[in-house]
mmCIF file of C-alpha atoms and ligand atoms in Angstrom:
data_model
loop_
_atom_site.group_PDB
_atom_site.id
_atom_site.type_symbol
_atom_site.label_atom_id
_atom_site.label_comp_id
_atom_site.label_asym_id
_atom_site.label_seq_id
_atom_site.Cartn_x
_atom_site.Cartn_y
_atom_site.Cartn_z
ATOM 1 C CA UNK A 159 -39.990 40.439 33.715
ATOM 2 C CA UNK A 160 -38.879 37.330 31.843
ATOM 3 C CA UNK A 161 -40.769 34.279 32.614
ATOM 4 C CA UNK A 162 -39.569 30.713 32.206
ATOM 5 C CA UNK A 163 -41.119 27.841 30.235
ATOM 6 C CA UNK A 164 -39.830 24.245 29.871
ATOM 7 C CA UNK A 165 -40.963 22.284 26.696
ATOM 8 C CA UNK A 166 -40.886 18.462 26.449
ATOM 9 C CA UNK A 167 -41.734 15.871 24.031
ATOM 10 C CA UNK A 168 -39.988 13.561 21.565
ATOM 11 C CA UNK A 169 -39.374 10.180 20.129
ATOM 12 C CA UNK A 170 -40.678 11.046 16.738
ATOM 13 C CA UNK A 171 -40.949 14.403 14.814
ATOM 14 C CA UNK A 172 -44.587 14.793 15.589
ATOM 15 C CA UNK A 173 -43.911 15.167 19.225
ATOM 16 C CA UNK A 174 -41.405 17.973 18.432
ATOM 17 C CA UNK A 175 -42.550 20.125 15.500
ATOM 18 C CA UNK A 176 -45.685 21.467 17.416
ATOM 19 C CA UNK A 177 -43.303 22.383 20.333
ATOM 20 C CA UNK A 178 -41.105 24.113 17.769
ATOM 21 C CA UNK A 179 -44.160 25.915 16.417
ATOM 22 C CA UNK A 180 -45.170 27.313 19.857
ATOM 23 C CA UNK A 181 -41.527 28.190 20.797
ATOM 24 C CA UNK A 182 -40.993 30.255 17.622
ATOM 25 C CA UNK A 183 -44.059 32.433 18.415
ATOM 26 C CA UNK A 184 -43.318 33.191 22.123
ATOM 27 C CA UNK A 185 -41.923 36.506 22.466
ATOM 28 C CA UNK A 186 -38.361 36.200 23.587
ATOM 29 C CA UNK A 187 -38.610 39.527 25.544
ATOM 30 C CA UNK A 188 -41.227 37.850 27.625
ATOM 31 C CA UNK A 189 -40.074 34.292 27.958
ATOM 32 C CA UNK A 190 -36.778 32.266 28.467
ATOM 33 C CA UNK A 191 -37.302 28.888 26.798
ATOM 34 C CA UNK A 192 -35.790 25.505 27.738
ATOM 35 C CA UNK A 193 -36.133 21.875 26.522
ATOM 36 C CA UNK A 194 -36.156 18.579 28.235
ATOM 37 C CA UNK A 195 -35.872 15.482 25.796
ATOM 38 C CA UNK A 196 -34.272 12.309 25.424
ATOM 39 C CA UNK A 197 -30.509 11.318 24.868
ATOM 40 C CA UNK A 198 -30.927 9.988 21.322
ATOM 41 C CA UNK A 199 -34.303 11.131 20.116
ATOM 42 C CA UNK A 200 -34.873 13.163 17.108
ATOM 43 C CA UNK A 201 -35.854 16.199 19.450
ATOM 44 C CA UNK A 202 -32.087 16.697 20.208
ATOM 45 C CA UNK A 203 -31.211 17.465 16.736
ATOM 46 C CA UNK A 204 -34.142 19.608 15.832
ATOM 47 C CA UNK A 205 -34.337 21.628 19.027
ATOM 48 C CA UNK A 206 -30.422 22.233 19.313
ATOM 49 C CA UNK A 207 -30.553 23.428 15.670
ATOM 50 C CA UNK A 208 -32.817 26.221 16.873
ATOM 51 C CA UNK A 209 -30.400 27.297 19.609
ATOM 52 C CA UNK A 210 -32.530 26.367 22.429
ATOM 53 C CA UNK A 211 -30.923 25.064 25.730
ATOM 54 C CA UNK A 212 -31.430 21.134 25.647
ATOM 55 C CA UNK A 213 -31.361 19.068 28.700
ATOM 56 C CA UNK A 214 -31.215 15.218 28.110
ATOM 57 C CA UNK A 215 -32.647 12.895 30.489
ATOM 58 C CA UNK A 216 -32.877 9.022 30.805
ATOM 59 C CA UNK A 217 -36.257 7.643 29.564
ATOM 60 C CA UNK A 218 -37.653 4.244 28.984
ATOM 61 C CA UNK A 219 -40.026 2.992 26.230
ATOM 62 C CA UNK A 220 -43.556 2.606 27.113
ATOM 63 C CA UNK A 221 -44.581 -0.686 25.542
ATOM 64 C CA UNK A 222 -48.128 -2.135 25.194
ATOM 65 C CA UNK A 223 -46.418 -5.616 25.110
ATOM 66 C CA UNK A 224 -44.660 -7.846 27.720
ATOM 67 C CA UNK A 225 -40.926 -7.559 27.331
ATOM 68 C CA UNK A 226 -38.048 -7.989 29.801
ATOM 69 C CA UNK A 227 -36.793 -4.573 28.976
ATOM 70 C CA UNK A 228 -39.948 -3.308 30.687
ATOM 71 C CA UNK A 229 -38.183 -3.913 33.936
ATOM 72 C CA UNK A 230 -35.032 -2.086 33.130
ATOM 73 C CA UNK A 231 -37.184 0.629 31.768
ATOM 74 C CA UNK A 232 -38.865 1.265 34.997
ATOM 75 C CA UNK A 233 -35.478 1.988 36.435
ATOM 76 C CA UNK A 234 -34.803 4.472 33.493
ATOM 77 C CA UNK A 235 -38.153 6.235 33.896
ATOM 78 C CA UNK A 236 -37.300 6.630 37.724
ATOM 79 C CA UNK A 237 -33.832 7.824 36.984
ATOM 80 C CA UNK A 238 -35.449 10.166 34.386
ATOM 81 C CA UNK A 239 -37.771 11.596 37.009
ATOM 82 C CA UNK A 240 -34.778 12.266 39.506
ATOM 83 C CA UNK A 241 -32.883 14.027 36.630
ATOM 84 C CA UNK A 242 -35.857 16.067 35.381
ATOM 85 C CA UNK A 243 -36.647 17.050 38.971
ATOM 86 C CA UNK A 244 -33.051 18.412 39.550
ATOM 87 C CA UNK A 245 -33.261 20.271 36.378
ATOM 88 C CA UNK A 246 -36.715 21.789 37.050
ATOM 89 C CA UNK A 247 -35.642 22.857 40.573
ATOM 90 C CA UNK A 248 -32.508 24.649 39.013
ATOM 91 C CA UNK A 249 -34.447 26.264 36.138
ATOM 92 C CA UNK A 250 -37.654 27.121 38.111
ATOM 93 C CA UNK A 251 -40.110 27.282 35.158
ATOM 94 C CA UNK A 252 -43.470 29.077 35.567
ATOM 95 C CA UNK A 253 -45.049 26.387 33.330
ATOM 96 C CA UNK A 254 -44.170 23.102 31.523
ATOM 97 C CA UNK A 255 -45.556 22.490 28.016
ATOM 98 C CA UNK A 256 -45.667 18.843 26.933
ATOM 99 C CA UNK A 257 -46.276 17.415 23.460
ATOM 100 C CA UNK A 258 -46.059 13.559 24.454
ATOM 101 C CA UNK A 259 -43.894 10.657 23.616
ATOM 102 C CA UNK A 260 -42.384 8.625 26.482
ATOM 103 C CA UNK A 261 -39.676 10.984 27.431
ATOM 104 C CA UNK A 262 -42.429 13.373 28.814
ATOM 105 C CA UNK A 263 -43.747 11.237 31.512
ATOM 106 C CA UNK A 264 -40.683 11.556 33.896
ATOM 107 C CA UNK A 265 -40.623 15.329 33.175
ATOM 108 C CA UNK A 266 -44.642 15.909 34.105
ATOM 109 C CA UNK A 267 -44.144 13.676 37.252
ATOM 110 C CA UNK A 268 -41.203 15.688 38.289
ATOM 111 C CA UNK A 269 -43.030 19.107 37.703
ATOM 112 C CA UNK A 270 -46.164 17.885 39.590
ATOM 113 C CA UNK A 271 -43.952 17.164 42.582
ATOM 114 C CA UNK A 272 -42.757 20.644 42.504
ATOM 115 C CA UNK A 273 -46.063 22.190 41.948
ATOM 116 C CA UNK A 274 -45.267 23.444 38.527
ATOM 117 C CA UNK A 275 -48.287 23.990 36.281
ATOM 118 C CA UNK A 276 -48.161 21.328 33.155
ATOM 119 C CA UNK A 277 -49.922 21.943 29.963
ATOM 120 C CA UNK A 278 -50.390 19.056 27.670
ATOM 121 C CA UNK A 279 -51.111 18.914 23.879
ATOM 122 C CA UNK A 280 -52.571 15.836 22.400
ATOM 123 C CA UNK A 281 -52.419 15.701 18.606
ATOM 124 C CA UNK A 282 -54.403 12.555 17.981
ATOM 125 C CA UNK A 283 -58.150 11.739 18.666
ATOM 126 C CA UNK A 284 -57.276 9.062 21.220
ATOM 127 C CA UNK A 285 -54.317 9.820 23.716
ATOM 128 C CA UNK A 286 -51.067 7.972 23.288
ATOM 129 C CA UNK A 287 -49.844 6.071 26.341
ATOM 130 C CA UNK A 288 -47.487 8.981 27.641
ATOM 131 C CA UNK A 289 -50.575 11.433 27.761
ATOM 132 C CA UNK A 290 -52.783 8.926 29.231
ATOM 133 C CA UNK A 291 -50.543 8.374 32.201
ATOM 134 C CA UNK A 292 -49.799 12.239 32.262
ATOM 135 C CA UNK A 293 -53.296 13.483 31.980
ATOM 136 C CA UNK A 294 -53.775 13.108 35.687
ATOM 137 C CA UNK A 295 -50.913 15.421 36.522
ATOM 138 C CA UNK A 296 -51.809 17.923 33.926
ATOM 139 C CA UNK A 297 -53.266 21.285 34.835
ATOM 140 C CA UNK A 298 -54.668 21.854 31.369
ATOM 141 C CA UNK A 299 -55.079 19.587 28.168
ATOM 142 C CA UNK A 300 -55.256 20.951 24.727
ATOM 143 C CA UNK A 301 -56.215 18.827 21.709
ATOM 144 C CA UNK A 302 -55.807 19.237 17.862
ATOM 145 C CA UNK A 303 -59.182 17.384 17.101
ATOM 146 C CA UNK A 304 -62.600 18.295 18.493
ATOM 147 C CA UNK A 305 -63.408 14.743 19.190
ATOM 148 C CA UNK A 306 -60.376 14.156 21.477
ATOM 149 C CA UNK A 307 -61.643 16.092 24.475
ATOM 150 C CA UNK A 308 -64.006 13.180 25.511
ATOM 151 C CA UNK A 309 -61.101 10.849 26.198
ATOM 152 C CA UNK A 310 -59.905 13.128 29.138
ATOM 153 C CA UNK A 311 -61.148 14.021 32.521
ATOM 154 C CA UNK A 312 -64.140 16.412 32.297
ATOM 155 C CA UNK A 313 -63.253 20.151 32.410
ATOM 156 C CA UNK A 314 -59.523 19.592 31.873
ATOM 157 C CA UNK A 315 -59.405 19.514 27.988
ATOM 158 C CA UNK A 316 -59.849 22.007 25.469
ATOM 159 C CA UNK A 317 -60.013 21.733 21.571
ATOM 160 C CA UNK A 318 -57.725 24.505 20.386
ATOM 161 C CA UNK A 319 -56.581 22.874 17.107
ATOM 162 C CA UNK A 320 -53.217 21.858 15.790
ATOM 163 C CA UNK A 321 -50.263 24.238 16.309
ATOM 164 C CA UNK A 322 -48.890 24.290 12.816
ATOM 165 C CA UNK A 323 -45.455 26.048 12.415
ATOM 166 C CA UNK A 324 -45.867 29.402 10.775
ATOM 167 C CA UNK A 325 -42.822 28.820 8.440
ATOM 168 C CA UNK A 326 -44.874 25.952 6.735
ATOM 169 C CA UNK A 327 -47.066 28.649 5.161
ATOM 170 C CA UNK A 328 -44.140 30.816 4.147
ATOM 171 C CA UNK A 329 -42.786 28.416 1.559
ATOM 172 C CA UNK A 330 -42.134 29.576 -2.228
ATOM 173 C CA UNK A 331 -42.928 27.394 -5.191
ATOM 174 C CA UNK A 332 -40.051 28.663 -7.347
ATOM 175 C CA UNK A 333 -37.494 28.092 -4.485
ATOM 176 C CA UNK A 334 -39.016 24.644 -4.012
ATOM 177 C CA UNK A 335 -38.816 23.702 -7.703
ATOM 178 C CA UNK A 336 -35.212 24.887 -7.811
ATOM 179 C CA UNK A 337 -34.445 22.780 -4.816
ATOM 180 C CA UNK A 338 -35.762 19.666 -6.427
ATOM 181 C CA UNK A 339 -34.689 20.624 -9.870
ATOM 182 C CA UNK A 340 -38.064 20.028 -11.331
ATOM 183 C CA UNK A 341 -39.877 21.563 -14.284
ATOM 184 C CA UNK A 342 -42.358 24.223 -13.328
ATOM 185 C CA UNK A 343 -44.949 23.193 -15.822
ATOM 186 C CA UNK A 344 -45.526 19.558 -14.512
ATOM 187 C CA UNK A 345 -47.483 18.729 -11.396
ATOM 188 C CA UNK A 346 -45.711 17.668 -8.161
ATOM 189 C CA UNK A 347 -46.915 14.708 -5.879
ATOM 190 C CA UNK A 348 -45.177 14.598 -2.605
ATOM 191 C CA UNK A 349 -45.155 11.435 -0.503
ATOM 192 C CA UNK A 350 -44.588 11.690 3.281
ATOM 193 C CA UNK A 351 -44.425 8.337 5.114
ATOM 194 C CA UNK A 352 -44.483 9.895 8.536
ATOM 195 C CA UNK A 353 -41.326 11.291 10.174
ATOM 196 C CA UNK A 354 -39.887 7.827 10.675
ATOM 197 C CA UNK A 355 -40.982 6.447 7.019
ATOM 198 C CA UNK A 356 -43.438 3.765 6.075
ATOM 199 C CA UNK A 357 -42.041 0.641 4.262
ATOM 200 C CA UNK A 358 -45.321 -0.507 2.399
ATOM 201 C CA UNK A 359 -45.947 3.051 1.185
ATOM 202 C CA UNK A 360 -42.364 3.359 0.159
ATOM 203 C CA UNK A 361 -42.562 -0.040 -1.771
ATOM 204 C CA UNK A 362 -45.692 0.672 -3.405
ATOM 205 C CA UNK A 363 -44.780 4.168 -4.504
ATOM 206 C CA UNK A 364 -41.432 2.907 -5.846
ATOM 207 C CA UNK A 365 -43.153 0.048 -7.829
ATOM 208 C CA UNK A 366 -45.771 2.496 -9.341
ATOM 209 C CA UNK A 367 -43.012 4.968 -10.314
ATOM 210 C CA UNK A 368 -43.189 4.341 -14.085
ATOM 211 C CA UNK A 369 -46.905 5.175 -14.030
ATOM 212 C CA UNK A 370 -46.733 8.073 -11.381
ATOM 213 C CA UNK A 371 -44.091 9.690 -13.344
ATOM 214 C CA UNK A 372 -46.261 9.896 -16.601
ATOM 215 C CA UNK A 373 -48.263 12.486 -14.921
ATOM 216 C CA UNK A 374 -46.300 13.787 -11.809
ATOM 217 C CA UNK A 375 -42.939 14.853 -10.591
ATOM 218 C CA UNK A 376 -42.582 12.835 -7.286
ATOM 219 C CA UNK A 377 -40.869 13.856 -4.124
ATOM 220 C CA UNK A 378 -40.503 11.023 -1.592
ATOM 221 C CA UNK A 379 -39.761 11.823 1.963
ATOM 222 C CA UNK A 380 -38.986 8.255 2.856
ATOM 223 C CA UNK A 381 -37.598 8.123 6.533
ATOM 224 C CA UNK A 382 -34.072 7.708 7.737
ATOM 225 C CA UNK A 383 -32.149 4.761 6.201
ATOM 226 C CA UNK A 384 -34.957 4.153 3.566
ATOM 227 C CA UNK A 385 -33.554 5.812 0.287
ATOM 228 C CA UNK A 386 -33.098 3.559 -2.547
ATOM 229 C CA UNK A 387 -29.845 4.119 -4.085
ATOM 230 C CA UNK A 388 -30.777 2.339 -7.464
ATOM 231 C CA UNK A 389 -33.373 5.125 -8.161
ATOM 232 C CA UNK A 390 -31.184 8.046 -7.469
ATOM 233 C CA UNK A 391 -31.003 8.945 -11.176
ATOM 234 C CA UNK A 392 -34.787 8.377 -11.956
ATOM 235 C CA UNK A 393 -36.026 11.127 -13.917
ATOM 236 C CA UNK A 394 -38.928 13.123 -12.219
ATOM 237 C CA UNK A 395 -38.272 11.266 -8.871
ATOM 238 C CA UNK A 396 -36.319 12.852 -5.878
ATOM 239 C CA UNK A 397 -36.139 11.063 -2.462
ATOM 240 C CA UNK A 398 -35.036 12.501 0.931
ATOM 241 C CA UNK A 399 -34.535 10.728 4.353
ATOM 242 C CA UNK A 400 -36.084 13.958 5.935
ATOM 243 C CA UNK A 401 -36.467 17.408 4.836
ATOM 244 C CA UNK A 402 -36.115 20.279 7.368
ATOM 245 C CA UNK A 403 -35.733 23.845 6.433
ATOM 246 C CA UNK A 404 -36.743 23.232 2.812
ATOM 247 C CA UNK A 405 -40.085 21.551 3.612
ATOM 248 C CA UNK A 406 -42.033 24.756 3.268
ATOM 249 C CA UNK A 407 -40.702 25.357 -0.194
ATOM 250 C CA UNK A 408 -41.169 21.666 -1.222
ATOM 251 C CA UNK A 409 -44.823 21.845 0.002
ATOM 252 C CA UNK A 410 -45.417 25.147 -1.952
ATOM 253 C CA UNK A 411 -44.159 23.504 -4.836
ATOM 254 C CA UNK A 412 -46.645 20.426 -4.158
ATOM 255 C CA UNK A 413 -49.931 19.822 -5.857
ATOM 256 C CA UNK A 414 -51.032 16.546 -4.222
ATOM 257 C CA UNK A 415 -50.030 14.516 -1.262
ATOM 258 C CA UNK A 416 -49.751 10.873 -0.112
ATOM 259 C CA UNK A 417 -49.215 10.705 3.605
ATOM 260 C CA UNK A 418 -49.386 8.529 6.602
ATOM 261 C CA UNK A 419 -52.162 9.715 9.253
ATOM 262 C CA UNK A 420 -49.780 11.463 11.485
ATOM 263 C CA UNK A 421 -51.868 14.321 13.151
ATOM 264 C CA UNK A 422 -49.177 17.127 12.560
ATOM 265 C CA UNK A 423 -48.586 16.365 9.042
ATOM 266 C CA UNK A 424 -52.178 16.202 7.991
ATOM 267 C CA UNK A 425 -52.987 19.430 9.880
ATOM 268 C CA UNK A 426 -50.304 21.177 8.015
ATOM 269 C CA UNK A 427 -51.477 19.946 4.630
ATOM 270 C CA UNK A 428 -55.077 21.065 5.655
ATOM 271 C CA UNK A 429 -53.687 24.425 6.519
ATOM 272 C CA UNK A 430 -52.056 24.645 3.140
ATOM 273 C CA UNK A 431 -55.223 23.369 1.447
ATOM 274 C CA UNK A 432 -53.360 20.478 -0.247
ATOM 275 C CA UNK A 433 -55.570 17.698 -1.527
ATOM 276 C CA UNK A 434 -54.228 14.468 0.258
ATOM 277 C CA UNK A 435 -54.541 10.904 0.255
ATOM 278 C CA UNK A 436 -53.977 9.294 3.754
ATOM 279 C CA UNK A 437 -52.807 5.830 4.104
ATOM 280 C CA UNK A 438 -52.982 5.273 7.914
ATOM 281 C CA UNK A 439 -50.597 3.216 9.960
ATOM 282 C CA UNK A 440 -52.682 -0.042 10.487
ATOM 283 C CA UNK A 441 -54.346 -1.501 13.809
ATOM 284 C CA UNK A 442 -51.601 -4.206 13.814
ATOM 285 C CA UNK A 443 -48.785 -1.584 13.867
ATOM 286 C CA UNK A 444 -50.385 0.988 16.390
ATOM 287 C CA UNK A 445 -53.237 1.736 18.644
ATOM 288 C CA UNK A 446 -55.052 2.805 15.578
ATOM 289 C CA UNK A 447 -54.871 6.454 16.147
ATOM 290 C CA UNK A 448 -54.027 7.151 12.528
ATOM 291 C CA UNK A 449 -57.306 5.417 11.268
ATOM 292 C CA UNK A 450 -59.201 7.651 13.536
ATOM 293 C CA UNK A 451 -57.572 10.828 12.300
ATOM 294 C CA UNK A 452 -57.935 9.724 8.598
ATOM 295 C CA UNK A 453 -61.641 8.931 9.206
ATOM 296 C CA UNK A 454 -62.143 12.246 10.865
ATOM 297 C CA UNK A 455 -60.554 13.905 7.930
ATOM 298 C CA UNK A 456 -62.540 11.988 5.513
ATOM 299 C CA UNK A 457 -65.860 12.621 7.056
ATOM 300 C CA UNK A 458 -64.986 16.460 6.942
ATOM 301 C CA UNK A 459 -64.273 16.257 3.326
ATOM 302 C CA UNK A 460 -60.666 17.159 3.679
ATOM 303 C CA UNK A 461 -58.927 13.873 2.702
ATOM 304 C CA UNK A 462 -59.392 10.629 0.715
ATOM 305 C CA UNK A 463 -58.378 7.312 2.627
ATOM 306 C CA UNK A 464 -56.826 4.207 1.587
ATOM 307 C CA UNK A 465 -56.110 1.505 4.041
ATOM 308 C CA UNK A 466 -52.731 -0.006 3.933
ATOM 309 C CA UNK A 467 -54.104 -3.492 3.374
ATOM 310 C CA UNK A 468 -55.743 -2.160 0.176
ATOM 311 C CA UNK A 469 -52.939 -0.283 -0.877
ATOM 312 C CA UNK A 470 -51.313 -1.480 -4.342
ATOM 313 C CA UNK A 471 -50.216 0.295 -7.595
ATOM 314 C CA UNK A 472 -53.840 0.039 -8.966
ATOM 315 C CA UNK A 473 -55.775 1.375 -5.939
ATOM 316 C CA UNK A 474 -53.077 4.066 -5.389
ATOM 317 C CA UNK A 475 -53.714 5.102 -9.202
ATOM 318 C CA UNK A 476 -57.509 5.212 -8.845
ATOM 319 C CA UNK A 477 -57.373 7.080 -5.456
ATOM 320 C CA UNK A 478 -55.165 9.728 -7.020
ATOM 321 C CA UNK A 479 -57.341 9.917 -10.080
ATOM 322 C CA UNK A 480 -60.431 10.553 -7.742
ATOM 323 C CA UNK A 481 -58.388 13.121 -5.642
ATOM 324 C CA UNK A 482 -57.855 15.020 -9.078
ATOM 325 C CA UNK A 483 -61.465 14.684 -10.083
ATOM 326 C CA UNK A 484 -62.662 16.480 -6.813
ATOM 327 C CA UNK A 485 -59.653 18.794 -6.513
ATOM 328 C CA UNK A 486 -61.933 21.981 -6.282
ATOM 329 C CA UNK A 487 -64.596 20.704 -3.900
ATOM 330 C CA UNK A 488 -61.905 19.375 -1.580
ATOM 331 C CA UNK A 489 -59.976 22.762 -1.502
ATOM 332 C CA UNK A 490 -63.374 24.516 -0.742
ATOM 333 C CA UNK A 491 -64.001 22.293 2.115
ATOM 334 C CA UNK A 492 -60.420 22.718 3.466
ATOM 335 C CA UNK A 493 -60.896 26.394 3.423
ATOM 336 C CA UNK A 494 -63.714 26.182 5.975
ATOM 337 C CA UNK A 495 -61.250 24.972 8.524
ATOM 338 C CA UNK A 496 -60.533 27.075 11.801
ATOM 339 C CA UNK A 497 -61.287 30.752 11.717
ATOM 340 C CA UNK A 498 -58.920 31.314 14.517
ATOM 341 C CA UNK A 499 -55.307 30.141 14.294
ATOM 342 C CA UNK A 500 -54.652 27.360 16.867
ATOM 343 C CA UNK A 501 -51.173 28.675 17.442
ATOM 344 C CA UNK A 502 -52.362 32.009 18.539
ATOM 345 C CA UNK A 503 -54.968 30.386 20.853
ATOM 346 C CA UNK A 504 -52.135 28.407 22.472
ATOM 347 C CA UNK A 505 -49.934 31.384 22.895
ATOM 348 C CA UNK A 506 -52.759 33.252 24.440
ATOM 349 C CA UNK A 507 -53.374 30.520 27.037
ATOM 350 C CA UNK A 508 -49.619 30.408 28.076
ATOM 351 C CA UNK A 509 -49.750 34.007 29.019
ATOM 352 C CA UNK A 510 -51.938 33.040 31.781
ATOM 353 C CA UNK A 511 -48.682 31.600 33.362
ATOM 354 C CA UNK A 512 -46.671 34.810 32.703
HETATM 355 C C1 UD1 B 642 -45.429 5.888 14.059
HETATM 356 C C2 UD1 B 642 -46.266 6.809 14.970
HETATM 357 O O1 UD1 B 642 -46.207 6.588 16.038
HETATM 358 N N1 UD1 B 642 -46.582 7.925 14.419
HETATM 359 C C3 UD1 B 642 -47.350 8.989 15.328
HETATM 360 C C4 UD1 B 642 -46.338 10.127 15.187
HETATM 361 O O2 UD1 B 642 -46.313 10.548 13.901
HETATM 362 P P1 UD1 B 642 -45.132 11.396 13.398
HETATM 363 O O3 UD1 B 642 -43.823 11.736 14.171
HETATM 364 O O4 UD1 B 642 -44.824 10.833 11.830
HETATM 365 O O5 UD1 B 642 -45.916 12.696 13.329
HETATM 366 P P2 UD1 B 642 -46.686 13.562 12.416
HETATM 367 O O6 UD1 B 642 -46.978 13.088 11.099
HETATM 368 O O7 UD1 B 642 -47.797 14.167 13.352
HETATM 369 O O8 UD1 B 642 -45.747 14.963 12.378
HETATM 370 C C5 UD1 B 642 -44.388 14.616 11.647
HETATM 371 C C6 UD1 B 642 -43.814 15.879 11.557
HETATM 372 O O9 UD1 B 642 -42.441 15.962 10.826
HETATM 373 C C7 UD1 B 642 -42.281 16.841 9.750
HETATM 374 N N2 UD1 B 642 -41.532 16.325 8.853
HETATM 375 C C8 UD1 B 642 -41.806 15.190 8.300
HETATM 376 C C9 UD1 B 642 -40.972 14.741 7.305
HETATM 377 C C10 UD1 B 642 -40.065 15.379 6.798
HETATM 378 O O10 UD1 B 642 -39.236 15.076 5.933
HETATM 379 N N3 UD1 B 642 -39.758 16.748 7.411
HETATM 380 C C11 UD1 B 642 -40.616 17.227 8.290
HETATM 381 O O11 UD1 B 642 -40.538 18.363 8.800
HETATM 382 C C12 UD1 B 642 -43.865 17.251 9.504
HETATM 383 O O12 UD1 B 642 -43.939 18.362 8.779
HETATM 384 C C13 UD1 B 642 -44.489 17.194 10.743
HETATM 385 O O13 UD1 B 642 -44.637 18.354 11.419
HETATM 386 O O14 UD1 B 642 -47.029 11.207 15.963
HETATM 387 C C14 UD1 B 642 -48.121 11.596 15.481
HETATM 388 C C15 UD1 B 642 -48.588 12.779 16.468
HETATM 389 O O15 UD1 B 642 -48.879 12.169 17.762
HETATM 390 C C16 UD1 B 642 -49.262 10.420 15.559
HETATM 391 O O16 UD1 B 642 -50.416 10.877 14.796
HETATM 392 C C17 UD1 B 642 -48.589 9.384 14.750
HETATM 393 O O17 UD1 B 642 -49.435 8.330 14.877
#
């Protein structure tokens, strides 16, 4: 008999693409799939694009600072709880799977009041605010990093790895080169400033273009609203706000990556054995989770790290040179990652509720 599962997660792509990875692998003969997200978040477009029923609820932003909007947002969260509860009562799912982001808090609270089991997946080493609130309501917590389990109540958390979308591994270099209109003979450097872009990385890459394009053809995924029209005809340089279906082909065509320390992106590059330079989001702009992600990858020999405060044209050049010098050793180290596919492990766990 068909069982029902509700996915939730959003705010940025990193809270959606792992859900999509899991949804893609669930057998549609076994599961009816639903999604609860916010009204305006990136999850709406990404999920509706896949033809999954999408239910939007009110949600407040969870801020770590004092703001008058915190008051109005409390009401939005309460409204979101009531909306989520009504929807869950109607759908009657066997389980809720949550990837984090502020929209998930009302959904998880609502599920708890209806005795619906909740599984949380945490992508970072330290839990985000939403998952920190939600953890007490969760039945089980899965994590991408081994180190993350210590941040959750004992016995609840299990490190299963990052659920990387299978289509990421199915890219084609030739298709990627055609899409980019690049020459097959020259190496490709892809820059991914996180799903929402990264100003300092964007500026430094653009300033360094003359030097970078001597060696590489550069693909720049620069985030919504961050393309630079003055560079649109620059030879050997392609910029996109966000690449969706073509991303696997672009990555198949890529030799080296410069990236933010967003957990899902770096696990995708690790899975593809792509040497990467991580420029994590600073402590001033975040809780420091990307710094920990980056340090963990550096310690394991999967990546080089450059702090944003140290990032300039020269340090970028030197860091890329050292990545090229260590390419073979890094790839060999990356090949030691995970004997069992995390996605398969998560799917297996979900069948407990089937
Ligand atoms: C600013 C911020 O708070 N960032 C957080 C957010 O990052 P962010 O949303 O940037 O998330 P990730 O880097 O983890 O994932 C981004 C996802 O978007 C995809 N993608 C990106 C660009 C593009 O053009 N096309 C595309 O498909 C990537 O392949 C990846 O699957 O969630 C991550 C996971 O909790 C955290 O580690 C980050 O700290």
